[in-house]
CSV table of C-alpha atoms in Angstrom, one decimal:
chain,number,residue,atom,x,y,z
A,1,UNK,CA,-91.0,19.6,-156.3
A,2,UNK,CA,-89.2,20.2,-159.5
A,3,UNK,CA,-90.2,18.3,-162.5
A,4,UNK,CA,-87.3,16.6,-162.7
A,5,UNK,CA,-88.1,15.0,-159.3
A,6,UNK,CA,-91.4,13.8,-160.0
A,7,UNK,CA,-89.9,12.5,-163.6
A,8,UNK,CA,-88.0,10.0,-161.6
A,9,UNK,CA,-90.7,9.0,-158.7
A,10,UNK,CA,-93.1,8.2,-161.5
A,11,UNK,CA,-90.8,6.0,-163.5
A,12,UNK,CA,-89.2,4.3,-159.7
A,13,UNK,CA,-92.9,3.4,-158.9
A,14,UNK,CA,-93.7,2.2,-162.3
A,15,UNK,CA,-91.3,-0.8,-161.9
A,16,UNK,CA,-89.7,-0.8,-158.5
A,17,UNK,CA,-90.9,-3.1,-155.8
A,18,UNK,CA,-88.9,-1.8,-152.6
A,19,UNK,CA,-87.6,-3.6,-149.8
A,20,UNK,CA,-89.5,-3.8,-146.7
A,21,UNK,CA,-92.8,-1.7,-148.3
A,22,UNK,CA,-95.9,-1.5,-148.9
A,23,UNK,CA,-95.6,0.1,-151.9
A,24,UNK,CA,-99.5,1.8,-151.7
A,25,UNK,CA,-97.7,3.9,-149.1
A,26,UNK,CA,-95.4,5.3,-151.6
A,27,UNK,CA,-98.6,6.7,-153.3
A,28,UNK,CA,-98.6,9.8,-150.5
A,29,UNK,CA,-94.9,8.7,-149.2
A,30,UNK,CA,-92.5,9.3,-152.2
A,31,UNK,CA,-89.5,8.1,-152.7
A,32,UNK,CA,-86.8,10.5,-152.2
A,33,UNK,CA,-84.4,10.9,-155.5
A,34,UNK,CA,-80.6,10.7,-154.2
A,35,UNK,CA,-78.5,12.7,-156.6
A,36,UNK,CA,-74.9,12.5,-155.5
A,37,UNK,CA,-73.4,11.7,-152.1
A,38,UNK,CA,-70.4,12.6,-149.9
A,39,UNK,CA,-68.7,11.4,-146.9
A,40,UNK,CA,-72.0,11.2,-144.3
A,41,UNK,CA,-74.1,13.3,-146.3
A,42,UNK,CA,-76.8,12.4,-149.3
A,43,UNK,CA,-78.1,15.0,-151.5
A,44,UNK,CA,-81.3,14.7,-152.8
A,45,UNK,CA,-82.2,15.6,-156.4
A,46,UNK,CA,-84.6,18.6,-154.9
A,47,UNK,CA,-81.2,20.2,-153.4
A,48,UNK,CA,-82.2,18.9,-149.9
A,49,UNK,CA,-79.1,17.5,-147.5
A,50,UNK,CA,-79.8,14.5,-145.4
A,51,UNK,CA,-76.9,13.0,-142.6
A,52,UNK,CA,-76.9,9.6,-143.3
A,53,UNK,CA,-76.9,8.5,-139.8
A,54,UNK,CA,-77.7,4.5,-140.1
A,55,UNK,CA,-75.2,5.0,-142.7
A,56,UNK,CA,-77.0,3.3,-145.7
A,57,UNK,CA,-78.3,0.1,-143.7
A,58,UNK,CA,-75.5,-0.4,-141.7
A,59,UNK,CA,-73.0,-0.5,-144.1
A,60,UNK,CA,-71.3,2.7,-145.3
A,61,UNK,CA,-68.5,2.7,-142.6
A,62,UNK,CA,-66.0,5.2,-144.3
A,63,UNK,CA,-68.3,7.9,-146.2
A,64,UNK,CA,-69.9,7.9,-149.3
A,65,UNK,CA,-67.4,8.4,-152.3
A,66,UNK,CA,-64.7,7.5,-150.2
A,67,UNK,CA,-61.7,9.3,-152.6
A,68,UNK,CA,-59.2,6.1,-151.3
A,69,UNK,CA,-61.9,3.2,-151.7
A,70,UNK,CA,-62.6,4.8,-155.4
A,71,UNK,CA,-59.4,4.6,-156.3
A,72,UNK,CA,-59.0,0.9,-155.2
A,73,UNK,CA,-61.7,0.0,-157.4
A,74,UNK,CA,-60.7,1.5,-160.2
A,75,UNK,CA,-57.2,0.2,-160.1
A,76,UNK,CA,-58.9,-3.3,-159.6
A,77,UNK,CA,-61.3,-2.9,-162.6
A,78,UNK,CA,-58.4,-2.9,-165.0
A,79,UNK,CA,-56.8,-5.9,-163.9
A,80,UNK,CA,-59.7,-8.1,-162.5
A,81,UNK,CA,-63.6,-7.6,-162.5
A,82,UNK,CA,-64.6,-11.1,-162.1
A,83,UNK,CA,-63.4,-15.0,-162.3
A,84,UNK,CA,-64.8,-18.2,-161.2
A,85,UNK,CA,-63.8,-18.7,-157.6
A,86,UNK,CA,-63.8,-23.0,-158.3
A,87,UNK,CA,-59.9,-23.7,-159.1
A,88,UNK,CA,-59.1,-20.2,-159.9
A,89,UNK,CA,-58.0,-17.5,-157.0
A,90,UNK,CA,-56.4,-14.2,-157.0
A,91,UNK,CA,-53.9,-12.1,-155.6
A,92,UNK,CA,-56.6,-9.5,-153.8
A,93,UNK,CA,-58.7,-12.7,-152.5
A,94,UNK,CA,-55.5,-14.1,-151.1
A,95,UNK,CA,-54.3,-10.5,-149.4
A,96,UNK,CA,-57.8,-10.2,-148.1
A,97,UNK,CA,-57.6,-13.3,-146.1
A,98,UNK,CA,-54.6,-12.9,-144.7
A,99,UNK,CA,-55.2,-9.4,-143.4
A,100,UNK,CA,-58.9,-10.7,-141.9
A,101,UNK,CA,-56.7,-13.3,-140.1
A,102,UNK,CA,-54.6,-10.2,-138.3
A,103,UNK,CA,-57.8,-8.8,-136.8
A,104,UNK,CA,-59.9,-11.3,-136.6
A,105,UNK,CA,-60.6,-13.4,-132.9
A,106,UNK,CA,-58.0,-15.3,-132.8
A,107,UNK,CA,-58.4,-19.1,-134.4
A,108,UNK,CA,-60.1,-18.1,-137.3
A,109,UNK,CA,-58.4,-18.1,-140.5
A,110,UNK,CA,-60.0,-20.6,-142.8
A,111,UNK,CA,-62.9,-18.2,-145.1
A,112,UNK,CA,-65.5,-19.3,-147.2
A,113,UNK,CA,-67.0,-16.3,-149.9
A,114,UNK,CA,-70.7,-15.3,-150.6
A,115,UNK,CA,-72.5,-12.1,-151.5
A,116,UNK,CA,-74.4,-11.1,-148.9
A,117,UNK,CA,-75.3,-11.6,-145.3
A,118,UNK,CA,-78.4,-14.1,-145.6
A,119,UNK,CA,-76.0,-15.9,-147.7
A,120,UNK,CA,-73.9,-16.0,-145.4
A,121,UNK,CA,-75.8,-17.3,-142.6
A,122,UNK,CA,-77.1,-20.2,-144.8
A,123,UNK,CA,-73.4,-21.4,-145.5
A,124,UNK,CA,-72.8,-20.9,-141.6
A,125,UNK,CA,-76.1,-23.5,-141.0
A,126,UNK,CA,-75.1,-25.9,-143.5
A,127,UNK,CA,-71.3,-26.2,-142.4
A,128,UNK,CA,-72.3,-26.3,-138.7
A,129,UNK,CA,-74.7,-29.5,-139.7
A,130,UNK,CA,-72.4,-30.7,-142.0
A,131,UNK,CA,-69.6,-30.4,-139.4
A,132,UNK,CA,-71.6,-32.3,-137.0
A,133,UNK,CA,-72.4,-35.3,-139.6
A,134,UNK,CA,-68.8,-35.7,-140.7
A,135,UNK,CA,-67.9,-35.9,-137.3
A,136,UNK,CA,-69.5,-38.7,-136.1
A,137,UNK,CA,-73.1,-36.7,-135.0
A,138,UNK,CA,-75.9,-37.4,-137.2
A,139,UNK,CA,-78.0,-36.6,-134.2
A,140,UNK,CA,-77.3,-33.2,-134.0
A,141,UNK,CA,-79.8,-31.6,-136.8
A,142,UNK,CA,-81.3,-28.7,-134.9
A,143,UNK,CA,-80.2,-25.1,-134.3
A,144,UNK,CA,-80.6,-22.3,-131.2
A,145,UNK,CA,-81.0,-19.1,-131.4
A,146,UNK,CA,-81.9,-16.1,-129.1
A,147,UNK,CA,-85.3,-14.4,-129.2
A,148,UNK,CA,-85.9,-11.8,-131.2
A,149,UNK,CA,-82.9,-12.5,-133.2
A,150,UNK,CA,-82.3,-11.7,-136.4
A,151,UNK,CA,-80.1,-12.9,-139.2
A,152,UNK,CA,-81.4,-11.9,-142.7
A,153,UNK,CA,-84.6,-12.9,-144.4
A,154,UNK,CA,-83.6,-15.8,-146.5
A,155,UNK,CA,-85.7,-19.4,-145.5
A,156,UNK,CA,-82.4,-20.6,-143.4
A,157,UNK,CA,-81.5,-17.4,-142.2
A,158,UNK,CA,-85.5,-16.8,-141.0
A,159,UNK,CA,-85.6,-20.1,-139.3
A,160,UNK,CA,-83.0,-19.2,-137.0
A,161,UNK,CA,-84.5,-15.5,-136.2
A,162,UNK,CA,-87.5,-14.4,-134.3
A,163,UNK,CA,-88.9,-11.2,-135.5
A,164,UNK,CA,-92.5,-12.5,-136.5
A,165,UNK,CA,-92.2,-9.3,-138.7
A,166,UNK,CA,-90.4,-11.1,-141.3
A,167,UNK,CA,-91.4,-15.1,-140.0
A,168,UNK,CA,-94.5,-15.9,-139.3
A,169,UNK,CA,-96.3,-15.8,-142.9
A,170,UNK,CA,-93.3,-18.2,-143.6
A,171,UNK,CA,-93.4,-20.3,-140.9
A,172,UNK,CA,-94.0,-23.5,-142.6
A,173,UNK,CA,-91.7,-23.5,-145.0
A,174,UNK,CA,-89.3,-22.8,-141.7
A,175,UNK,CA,-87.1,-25.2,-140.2
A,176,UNK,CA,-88.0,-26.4,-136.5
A,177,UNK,CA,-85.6,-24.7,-134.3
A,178,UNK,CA,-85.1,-24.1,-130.8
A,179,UNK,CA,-85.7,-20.1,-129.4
A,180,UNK,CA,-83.8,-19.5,-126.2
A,181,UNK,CA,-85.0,-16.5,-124.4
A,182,UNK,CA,-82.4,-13.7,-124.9
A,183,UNK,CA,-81.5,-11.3,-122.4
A,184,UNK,CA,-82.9,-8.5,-122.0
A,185,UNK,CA,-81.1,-6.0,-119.9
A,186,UNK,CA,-84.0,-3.3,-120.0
A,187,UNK,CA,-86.2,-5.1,-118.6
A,188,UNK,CA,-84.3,-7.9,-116.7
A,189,UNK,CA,-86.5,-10.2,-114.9
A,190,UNK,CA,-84.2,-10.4,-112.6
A,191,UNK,CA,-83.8,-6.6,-111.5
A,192,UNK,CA,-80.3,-6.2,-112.0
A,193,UNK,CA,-78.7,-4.1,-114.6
A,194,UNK,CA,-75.9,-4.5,-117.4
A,195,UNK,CA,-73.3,-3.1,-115.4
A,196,UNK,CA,-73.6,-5.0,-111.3
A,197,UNK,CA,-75.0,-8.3,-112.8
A,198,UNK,CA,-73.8,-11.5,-113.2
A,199,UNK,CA,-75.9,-12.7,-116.2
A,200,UNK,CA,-78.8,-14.8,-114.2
A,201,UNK,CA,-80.3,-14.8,-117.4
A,202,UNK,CA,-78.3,-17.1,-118.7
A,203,UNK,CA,-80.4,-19.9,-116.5
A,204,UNK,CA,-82.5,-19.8,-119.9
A,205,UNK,CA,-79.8,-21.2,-122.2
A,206,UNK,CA,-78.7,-23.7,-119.9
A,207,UNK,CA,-82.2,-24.7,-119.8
A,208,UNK,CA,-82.3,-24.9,-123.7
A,209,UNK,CA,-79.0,-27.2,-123.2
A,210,UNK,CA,-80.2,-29.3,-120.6
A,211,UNK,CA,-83.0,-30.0,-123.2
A,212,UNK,CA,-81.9,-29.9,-126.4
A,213,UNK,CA,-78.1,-29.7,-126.4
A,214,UNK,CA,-78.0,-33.7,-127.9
A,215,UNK,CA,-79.8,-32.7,-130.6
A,216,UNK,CA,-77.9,-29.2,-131.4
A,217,UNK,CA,-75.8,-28.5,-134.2
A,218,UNK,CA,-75.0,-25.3,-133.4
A,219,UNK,CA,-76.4,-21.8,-131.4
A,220,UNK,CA,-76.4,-18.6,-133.4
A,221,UNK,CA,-76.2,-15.4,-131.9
A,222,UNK,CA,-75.9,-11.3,-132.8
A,223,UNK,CA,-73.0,-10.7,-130.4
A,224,UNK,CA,-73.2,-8.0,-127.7
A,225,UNK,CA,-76.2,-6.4,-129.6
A,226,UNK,CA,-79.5,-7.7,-130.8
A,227,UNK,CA,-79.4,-4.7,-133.6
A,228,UNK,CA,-83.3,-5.4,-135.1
A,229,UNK,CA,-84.8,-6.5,-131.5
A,230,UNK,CA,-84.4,-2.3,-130.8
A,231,UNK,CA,-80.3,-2.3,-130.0
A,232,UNK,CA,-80.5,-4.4,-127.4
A,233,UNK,CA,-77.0,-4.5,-125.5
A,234,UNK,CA,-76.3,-7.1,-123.3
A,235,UNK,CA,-72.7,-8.1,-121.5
A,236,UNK,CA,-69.8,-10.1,-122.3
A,237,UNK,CA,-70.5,-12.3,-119.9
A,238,UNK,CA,-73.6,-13.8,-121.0
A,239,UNK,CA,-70.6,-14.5,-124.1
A,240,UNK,CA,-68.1,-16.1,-122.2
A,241,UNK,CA,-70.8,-18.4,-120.6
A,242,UNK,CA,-72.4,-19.5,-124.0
A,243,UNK,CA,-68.8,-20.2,-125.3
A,244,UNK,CA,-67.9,-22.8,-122.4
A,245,UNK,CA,-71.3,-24.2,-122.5
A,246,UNK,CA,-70.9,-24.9,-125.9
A,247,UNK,CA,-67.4,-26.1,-125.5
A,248,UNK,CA,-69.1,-28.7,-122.8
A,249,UNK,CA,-72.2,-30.0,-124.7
A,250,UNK,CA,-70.1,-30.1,-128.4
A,251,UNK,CA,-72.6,-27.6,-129.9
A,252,UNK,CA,-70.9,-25.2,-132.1
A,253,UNK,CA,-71.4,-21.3,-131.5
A,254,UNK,CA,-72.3,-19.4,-134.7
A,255,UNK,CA,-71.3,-15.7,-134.2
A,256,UNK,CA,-73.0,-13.2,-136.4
A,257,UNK,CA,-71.6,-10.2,-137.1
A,258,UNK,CA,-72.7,-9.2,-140.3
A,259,UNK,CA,-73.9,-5.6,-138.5
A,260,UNK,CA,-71.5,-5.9,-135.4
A,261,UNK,CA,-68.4,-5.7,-137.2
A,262,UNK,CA,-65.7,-3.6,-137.9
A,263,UNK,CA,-65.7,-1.3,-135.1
A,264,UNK,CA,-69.7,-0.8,-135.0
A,265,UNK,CA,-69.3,-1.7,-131.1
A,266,UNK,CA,-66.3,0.1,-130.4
A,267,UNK,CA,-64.3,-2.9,-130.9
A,268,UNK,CA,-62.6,-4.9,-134.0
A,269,UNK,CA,-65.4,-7.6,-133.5
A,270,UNK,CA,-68.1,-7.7,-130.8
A,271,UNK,CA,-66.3,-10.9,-130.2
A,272,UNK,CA,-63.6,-9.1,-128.4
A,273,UNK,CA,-65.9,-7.6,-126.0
A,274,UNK,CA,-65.8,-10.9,-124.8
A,275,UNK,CA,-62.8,-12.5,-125.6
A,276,UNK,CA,-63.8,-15.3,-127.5
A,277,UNK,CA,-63.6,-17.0,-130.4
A,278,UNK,CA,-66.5,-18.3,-131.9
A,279,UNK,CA,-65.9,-21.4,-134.1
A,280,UNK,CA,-68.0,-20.1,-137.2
A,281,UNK,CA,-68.1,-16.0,-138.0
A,282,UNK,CA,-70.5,-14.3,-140.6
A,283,UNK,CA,-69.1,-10.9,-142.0
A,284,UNK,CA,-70.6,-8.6,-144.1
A,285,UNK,CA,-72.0,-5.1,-145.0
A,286,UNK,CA,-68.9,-2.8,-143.4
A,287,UNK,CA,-66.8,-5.4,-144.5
A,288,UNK,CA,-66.9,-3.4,-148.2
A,289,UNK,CA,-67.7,0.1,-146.6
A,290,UNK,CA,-71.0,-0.1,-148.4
A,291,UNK,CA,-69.5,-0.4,-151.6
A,292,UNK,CA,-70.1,-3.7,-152.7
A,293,UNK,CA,-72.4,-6.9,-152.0
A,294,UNK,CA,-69.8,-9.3,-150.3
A,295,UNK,CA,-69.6,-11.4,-147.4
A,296,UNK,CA,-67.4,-14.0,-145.6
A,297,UNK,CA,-68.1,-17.2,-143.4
A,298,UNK,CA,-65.1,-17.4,-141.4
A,299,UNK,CA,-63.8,-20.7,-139.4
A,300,UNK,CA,-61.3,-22.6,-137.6
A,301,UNK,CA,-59.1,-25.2,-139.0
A,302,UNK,CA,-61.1,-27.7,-136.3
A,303,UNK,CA,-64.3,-26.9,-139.1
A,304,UNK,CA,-61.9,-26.9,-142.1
A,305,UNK,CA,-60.4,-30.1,-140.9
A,306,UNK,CA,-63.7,-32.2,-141.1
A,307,UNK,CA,-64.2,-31.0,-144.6
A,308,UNK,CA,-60.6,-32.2,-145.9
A,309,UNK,CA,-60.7,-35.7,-147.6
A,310,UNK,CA,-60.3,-37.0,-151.0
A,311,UNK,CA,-62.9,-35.9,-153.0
A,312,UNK,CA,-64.2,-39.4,-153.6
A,313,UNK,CA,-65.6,-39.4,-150.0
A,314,UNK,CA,-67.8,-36.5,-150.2
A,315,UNK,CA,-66.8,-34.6,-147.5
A,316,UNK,CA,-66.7,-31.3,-149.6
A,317,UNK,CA,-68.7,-28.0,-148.7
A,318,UNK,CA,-71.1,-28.2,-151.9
A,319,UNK,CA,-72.2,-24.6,-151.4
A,320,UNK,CA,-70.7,-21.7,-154.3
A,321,UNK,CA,-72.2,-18.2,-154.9
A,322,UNK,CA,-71.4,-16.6,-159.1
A,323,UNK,CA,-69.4,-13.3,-157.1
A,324,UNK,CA,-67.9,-15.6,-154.5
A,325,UNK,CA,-64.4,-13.8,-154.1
A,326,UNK,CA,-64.7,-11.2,-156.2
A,327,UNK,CA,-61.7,-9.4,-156.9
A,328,UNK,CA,-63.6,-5.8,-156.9
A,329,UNK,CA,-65.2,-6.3,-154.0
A,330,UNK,CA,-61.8,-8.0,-152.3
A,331,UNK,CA,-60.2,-5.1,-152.9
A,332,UNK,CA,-62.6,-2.9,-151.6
A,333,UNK,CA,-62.2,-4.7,-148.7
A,334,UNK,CA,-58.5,-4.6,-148.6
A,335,UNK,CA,-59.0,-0.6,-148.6
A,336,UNK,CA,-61.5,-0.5,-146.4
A,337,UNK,CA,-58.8,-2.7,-143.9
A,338,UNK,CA,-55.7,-0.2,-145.0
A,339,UNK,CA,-58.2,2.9,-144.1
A,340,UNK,CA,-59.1,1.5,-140.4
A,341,UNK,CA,-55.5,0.8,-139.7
A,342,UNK,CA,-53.9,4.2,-141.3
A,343,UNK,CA,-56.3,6.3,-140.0
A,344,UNK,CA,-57.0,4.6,-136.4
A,345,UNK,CA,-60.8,4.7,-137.2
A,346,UNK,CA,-61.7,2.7,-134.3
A,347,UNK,CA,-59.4,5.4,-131.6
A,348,UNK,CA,-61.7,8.5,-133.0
A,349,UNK,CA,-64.7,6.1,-133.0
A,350,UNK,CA,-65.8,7.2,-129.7
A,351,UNK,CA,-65.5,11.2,-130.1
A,352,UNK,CA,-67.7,10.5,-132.7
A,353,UNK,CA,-70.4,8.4,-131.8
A,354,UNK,CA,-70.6,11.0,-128.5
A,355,UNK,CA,-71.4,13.7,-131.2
A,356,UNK,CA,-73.9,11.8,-133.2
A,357,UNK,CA,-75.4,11.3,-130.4
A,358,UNK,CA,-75.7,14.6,-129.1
């Protein structure tokens, strides 16, 4: 170790409180000092190469230092860094939302800004019970979710997991939701498998319905993949059926795919896996290539609708975020869109992920 190296470590460790750490660990376990980065590849400050393979949390979709997303930002830094998103807007906020429409499942095309994924989930939780009160269903207060989901680590966002991991020092400050048993096609209790089945799991959310549908804002669910519960894949069926039972009992279906998105599934959206359109859609992390904190709430104009009203009625979503539609991070976005498309990112996505896995 070079002195340079241990320099840093010291000073991190004398004021850094990590994510996810015990930080007594870091006494024998030290942090490792990344100097510069490029494409998949982080260089630590001892000389040492590391492949980013869970590419920086999930989130650096197009490299590191991507030459094309650089010079996005910088071209946006001289025009715009950064202007209240309440009566004010902008061209690369505007661009942005009309390109997500184009790619998006189909029926979404209203968008609501944060900064990051927790964030995100909250705003999808208070629309959905919003929605539900503005629409003549003060009755409907709760929210499902699958077991061992997970959708960030904020209060909201923890209520409507189940990785005790993160919960259960938490739990009473937690709201009182409803956990559905999620599938689980490595050990299905049925003995079937996720190609030859015909998702007899499902038995469990109409269960939950049967129960609890009445009182139901809205189900939230990782689409396709359960990506902290161990990558747990599970078909497009089990989809299609929560959609129509949603559809039938008026509970609204909350797709998050804040670490399914752009392309991580082999598709657009884990959505289209399916075929469906959820009615509320969290996006983040990709969505800037790993660039930038941003995130989206995206929803139909059947949501929008019940939130439109003179302003004297209260309808209003009373939610805002400082960075909501920022214009460096929109337009990081907007390259990271042009990129995907140019470069048919998604076509070479499966040569690739057969070599990473090899």
């Amino acid at each position: 170790m070079n002195d340079r190296v241990e320099d840093l470590q010291k000073r991190d460790l004398a004021h850094i409180w990590h994510p996810c750490s015990q930080m007594k660990d870091y006494e024998t376990l030290r942090p490792i000092i990344v100097d510069h980065a490029k494409g998949p590849y982080l260089y630590a400050a001892d000389g040492t190469e590391y492949l980013d393979i869970i590419s920086s949390w999930w989130c650096n979709l197009l490299g590191h230092c991507n030459p094309k997303i650089n010079a996005a930002i910088k071209e946006q830094i001289e025009q715009l860094e950064h202007v209240i998103f309440v009566n004010f807007t902008h061209e690369p906020a505007i661009k942005l939302c009309e390109e997500l429409t184009e790619v998006l499942p189909k029926g979404l095309n209203k968008f609501n800004f944060a900064d990051n994924g927790s964030s995100s989930v909250e705003i999808a939780l208070k629309i959905a019970f919003q929605y539900q009160l503005q629409t003549g269903h003060p009755e409907k207060q709760r929210f499902m979710c699958l077991s061992e989901g997970y959708h960030g680590e904020t209060i909201g966002a923890l209520s409507v997991g189940s990785m005790d991991l993160f919960a259960q020092m938490y739990k009473p400050m937690m709201m009182n939701n409803i956990h559905v048993k999620a599938p689980d096609c490595y050990r299905c209790p049925f003995a079937k498998d996720r190609e030859h089945c015909q998702c007899e799991c499902f038995k469990f959310a109409e269960e939950a319905f049967a129960k609890y549908a009445k009182e139901t804002a809205a189900i939230i669910v990782e689409p396709i993949v359960q990506g902290c519960a161990g990558m747990r894949i599970y078909p497009p069926l089990y989809l299609q059926k929560l959609r129509k039972l949603c559809d039938e009992c008026g509970v609204l279906l909350i797709a998050d795919e804040i670490a399914t998105g752009f392309g991580r599934t082999g598709k657009m959206f884990a959505c289209n896996h399916a075929g469906i359109t959820p009615d509320i859609m969290t996006i983040s992390k990709a969505l800037t290539g790993g660039y930038l904190p941003m995130a989206i709430v995206c929803t139909t104009d059947k949501i929008y609708d019940a939130f439109y009203d003179d302003y004297n009625k209260g309808k209003q979503f009373m939610h805002s975020h400082t960075y909501a539609g920022n214009p460096i991070g929109c337009a990081t976005a907007l390259a990271v869109l042009k990129i995907m498309k140019e470069e048919k990112i998604l076509e070479h996505a499966a040569e690739k992920a057969t070599y990473f896995h090899n």
